[in-house]
Amino acid sequence: IHHEETGFLVPPEDPVALDDSIYRLYQDRELRRDIARPARELVVEQYSWNAIARKTVTFYQRILSQGKIYA
């Protein structure tokens, strides 16, 4: 997550910061739209089944090219 680009980062165990971020999104429709679009693109690009499959294949190819076999 990129703060205020694809979501909001809040400190752990800080319910006030979380509440503030949620309320800010609730109040600002344009902000919701501006964050939702790139957030969805990021998820599709990084975490779709196709992206995960590509990363898995790349990982195995790298391991196999090193000639190391793990048992």
Short mmCIF file of C-alpha atoms in Angstrom, two decimals:
data_model
loop_
_atom_site.label_atom_id
_atom_site.label_comp_id
_atom_site.label_asym_id
_atom_site.label_seq_id
_atom_site.Cartn_x
_atom_site.Cartn_y
_atom_site.Cartn_z
CA ILE A 1 0.00 0.00 0.00
CA HIS A 2 1.23 3.43 -0.90
CA HIS A 3 -0.11 5.91 1.64
CA GLU A 4 -2.91 8.06 0.21
CA GLU A 5 -2.36 6.58 -3.26
CA THR A 6 -3.64 3.01 -2.95
CA GLY A 7 -4.85 3.10 0.64
CA PHE A 8 -4.09 4.49 4.05
CA LEU A 9 -1.36 3.32 6.36
CA VAL A 10 -2.06 3.79 10.04
CA PRO A 11 0.12 2.93 13.01
CA PRO A 12 -0.62 -0.42 14.65
CA GLU A 13 -2.93 -0.31 17.63
CA ASP A 14 -3.99 3.28 16.89
CA PRO A 15 -7.78 3.20 16.68
CA VAL A 16 -8.00 7.00 16.42
CA ALA A 17 -5.81 7.06 13.30
CA LEU A 18 -7.84 4.21 11.81
CA ASP A 19 -11.09 6.00 12.61
CA ASP A 20 -9.76 9.22 11.07
CA SER A 21 -8.78 7.45 7.85
CA ILE A 22 -12.10 5.65 7.54
CA TYR A 23 -14.03 8.84 8.23
CA ARG A 24 -11.96 10.75 5.70
CA LEU A 25 -12.80 8.18 3.03
CA TYR A 26 -16.44 8.18 4.07
CA GLN A 27 -16.66 11.95 3.70
CA ASP A 28 -14.75 12.33 0.41
CA ARG A 29 -16.20 10.52 -2.60
CA GLU A 30 -13.53 11.85 -4.95
CA LEU A 31 -10.76 10.61 -2.65
CA ARG A 32 -12.39 7.16 -2.54
CA ARG A 33 -12.46 7.06 -6.32
CA ASP A 34 -8.89 8.36 -6.64
CA ILE A 35 -7.62 5.66 -4.27
CA ALA A 36 -9.81 2.80 -5.49
CA ARG A 37 -8.68 2.86 -9.10
CA PRO A 38 -4.91 2.56 -8.52
CA ALA A 39 -5.51 0.15 -5.62
CA ARG A 40 -7.42 -2.21 -7.89
CA GLU A 41 -4.74 -1.94 -10.57
CA LEU A 42 -2.08 -2.78 -7.98
CA VAL A 43 -4.00 -5.83 -6.78
CA VAL A 44 -4.58 -7.12 -10.30
CA GLU A 45 -0.95 -6.49 -11.26
CA GLN A 46 0.61 -8.00 -8.13
CA TYR A 47 -1.89 -10.52 -6.74
CA SER A 48 -4.07 -11.86 -9.55
CA TRP A 49 -3.79 -15.57 -10.32
CA ASN A 50 -1.85 -14.72 -13.50
CA ALA A 51 0.61 -12.56 -11.56
CA ILE A 52 1.10 -15.22 -8.89
CA ALA A 53 1.60 -17.90 -11.56
CA ARG A 54 4.23 -15.75 -13.32
CA LYS A 55 6.06 -15.15 -10.05
CA THR A 56 5.96 -18.86 -9.20
CA VAL A 57 7.33 -19.88 -12.61
CA THR A 58 10.06 -17.24 -12.37
CA PHE A 59 11.01 -18.47 -8.91
CA TYR A 60 11.26 -22.12 -10.03
CA GLN A 61 13.21 -21.17 -13.15
CA ARG A 62 15.70 -19.23 -11.02
CA ILE A 63 16.12 -22.12 -8.59
CA LEU A 64 16.50 -24.69 -11.38
CA SER A 65 19.01 -22.53 -13.24
CA GLN A 66 21.22 -22.52 -10.14
CA GLY A 67 21.39 -26.31 -10.30
CA LYS A 68 20.30 -26.70 -6.69
CA ILE A 69 17.90 -29.44 -5.77
CA TYR A 70 16.18 -29.22 -2.40
CA ALA A 71 14.89 -32.37 -0.77
#
